[in-house]
Structures are given as C-alpha cells and as structure tokens.
Amino acid sequence: MPTYLTIDLGGTKIATGFVTLDDVGGTPVVEDLRTIPTEAARGGDDILRRLAALAADRVRERDGLAGVGIGSAGVVADGTIIAATDLIPRWTGQRVADALAEATGLGVGMVNDVVAHGLGEAHHGAGRGHACILSIGVGTGIGGALIEDGHPVTGAHAVAGHIGHIAHGLGRGVRCSCGTDCGHIEPVASGTGLAALYNLMKDDATPAVAGGKDVSELAAGGDAFAAEVIARSARALGEALGGAVNLLDPDVVVVSGSVAESGALWWDALRAGFADSAMALTRAIPLLPGELGGAAPLIGAAVAAAQVIGEHACPQHPSIASI
C-alpha cells in the first residue's frame, strides 16, 4: 500500500502527515501529523523556502514513500500558484510543485487546498460512491470543488468551484476577499463573514464581535440576535447553494468546515434556503456534513499524488501537476 507525504498549506498553518492509501479502497491511515505556522506576512518566497526544507526533512523520516501530495491556498495550475489573495503576500507565481520535487526527489501531485478537501471526501468520506460531488468548505472563507468520476473539474482558468464568489444580495456592499463589493456570499456567510454580518446588523448599544466563533457562542448562550444573524447568514448560503446545484446538478453536496459545525440552527437555515432556491429536480440532492474533518485535505492530497504518479493520472485537469 503506497504512503505519501501530504501537505495542507493555508494562510495560518502548514500541516503535514503521512497518508497510506489502501489499494482495495479501505480507509486511509493518517499518521504523524505536524503543524507549523505559515507566517504569511513573511511572503511567498520565504514560505516556499521553509516549505521545501520542511518537506525534505519529513521525507528523510520515512523510507519508501510513493510521492508527495499538497493542497495549497491559491489558484493552482500545473503546480504553480497562478493567483492568490493578500492573505499570503507574494504567493502568486510560486512554482511550488517544482520546489518540492527538487527538495524531495519525489513526484508531486498538487491541487488547491479546497480541491484537496473535496478529493478526500469524494474518495473516502461523505461523497464516496457518488459520481459527481460538489464539496463546500465553510470556514474563514468559503471554497468549493467539483469532483467528477474521482477527479477535480477545474475549468478553463483553474477557478471552478469558487462558490464563495457567487453573487447574493445579502453581501452587496460588503468587501469580499477577492476585492469586489458587488455582493458575493463569502463576506457574509463564512466565519469571517458571520462576524461582519453581525457587526453590520447590530445596533449601536451592542458590542462588536471579533469573529464568527463569538457569534456562535452568543447564540449557544441564548442570545436571540446572534441566532438571527446565524440563521440569516446560513439561509443566504443555502440559497446560493441552490443556485449552484441548478447549474451543476451534482449527485450530492458535501458541506464541511468550522462554520458547518455551528449546529442545528445553522443547518436548518441552510437547508431551508436551499429548498427555496433549488429547482424541483435538484431540491432532493442531499446536503451532507463532511466525515473526514481536518484529515480531509491531507487524504485528498494523497489522492492527488496517486492520480499524478500512478497509471491513472488525468492530464486534462490542469490543477494536478505531473512532475
């Protein structure tokens, strides 16, 4: 059974681990997890240098590795970051897969971090057994991935799946991470967006909150206004998801991330908005919580590496890099 060094690189932390994939479809084994801070403010060149050194060190810890898999923040094409937000300064243009291949001497499979999450859930989590999966990650931001027949569909410009940037009226006038204020769903329905919406809706006498976790804690403590904000935010996201399934018609939608752990209030509002927005033939598409938690992007990175390095590479999908 092949074992891969896997990496999940985000704006806050870089997680690494060894993932063993069962050739006959059993549950992957994730071992020896380690995390270091990304220290994004130091910029892309510094991050890539430290990432390559980390990968080289980790490869020396384990004999017989089949390759390296990485899911990274940013838009990924051919192992290179072709676009990124200011969350990681000067990350655009970094040739990540090349650097890792040189540092480790191994083949590298690289995808966007949310695509990695979707691959994990599609192959070994809540989407397993379905041909077409729309995977949504609702955390600090909102990302998505469309996985069809086990492979990511990345689109002509490698941005397919960016569901956080679907238009919704609730977001109009609220600045999105992509730079627009025309009304995207992410700035009012992500974890960061939940806090922004609370602060926009509150009266002058109500203290501002610092993050979405604060809103969830207030609601859990019985605060009616916080509960209203969560319900309104989740309903809007559900309406956006309804529009997405009307366009894409997947077999199932898998919803993961820290905000998706907000409980029944959030899920009930999400499903209500979805039911109102989805067409009659798509309304029955199930919205399922993810099953793999934080292991999903590491498992998905291993799947990406296996698809590149093995005989079943899928060259028509440019976000998977062959080395």
CSV table of N, CA and C in Angstrom, one decimal, residues 198-209 218 223 225:
chain,number,residue,atom,x,y,z
A,198,TYR,N,-22.9,40.2,11.6
A,198,TYR,CA,-23.3,40.6,13.0
A,198,TYR,C,-23.0,42.1,13.3
A,199,ASN,N,-21.8,42.5,12.9
A,199,ASN,CA,-21.4,43.9,13.2
A,199,ASN,C,-22.2,44.9,12.4
A,200,LEU,N,-22.6,44.5,11.2
A,200,LEU,CA,-23.4,45.3,10.3
A,200,LEU,C,-24.8,45.5,10.8
A,201,MET,N,-25.4,44.4,11.3
A,201,MET,CA,-26.8,44.3,11.7
A,201,MET,C,-27.0,44.8,13.1
A,202,LYS,N,-26.1,44.9,14.0
A,202,LYS,CA,-26.3,45.2,15.4
A,202,LYS,C,-26.6,46.7,15.5
A,203,ASP,N,-27.2,47.0,16.7
A,203,ASP,CA,-27.4,48.4,17.0
A,203,ASP,C,-26.2,49.0,17.7
A,204,ASP,N,-26.2,50.3,17.9
A,204,ASP,CA,-25.1,51.0,18.5
A,204,ASP,C,-24.8,50.5,19.9
A,205,ALA,N,-25.8,50.0,20.6
A,205,ALA,CA,-25.6,49.6,22.0
A,205,ALA,C,-25.0,48.2,22.1
A,206,THR,N,-25.0,47.5,21.1
A,206,THR,CA,-24.5,46.1,21.1
A,206,THR,C,-23.0,46.1,20.8
A,207,PRO,N,-22.2,45.4,21.6
A,207,PRO,CA,-20.7,45.4,21.4
A,207,PRO,C,-20.4,44.6,20.1
A,208,ALA,N,-19.4,45.0,19.4
A,208,ALA,CA,-19.0,44.3,18.2
A,208,ALA,C,-18.3,43.0,18.6
A,209,VAL,N,-18.3,42.0,17.6
A,209,VAL,CA,-17.6,40.7,17.8
A,209,VAL,C,-16.4,40.7,16.9
A,218,LEU,N,-22.4,33.2,21.4
A,218,LEU,CA,-23.5,34.1,21.8
A,218,LEU,C,-24.8,33.3,21.6
A,223,ASP,N,-28.5,34.1,23.1
A,223,ASP,CA,-28.7,35.4,22.5
A,223,ASP,C,-29.5,35.3,21.2
A,225,PHE,N,-30.4,37.7,19.1
A,225,PHE,CA,-29.9,38.4,17.9
A,225,PHE,C,-28.8,37.6,17.2
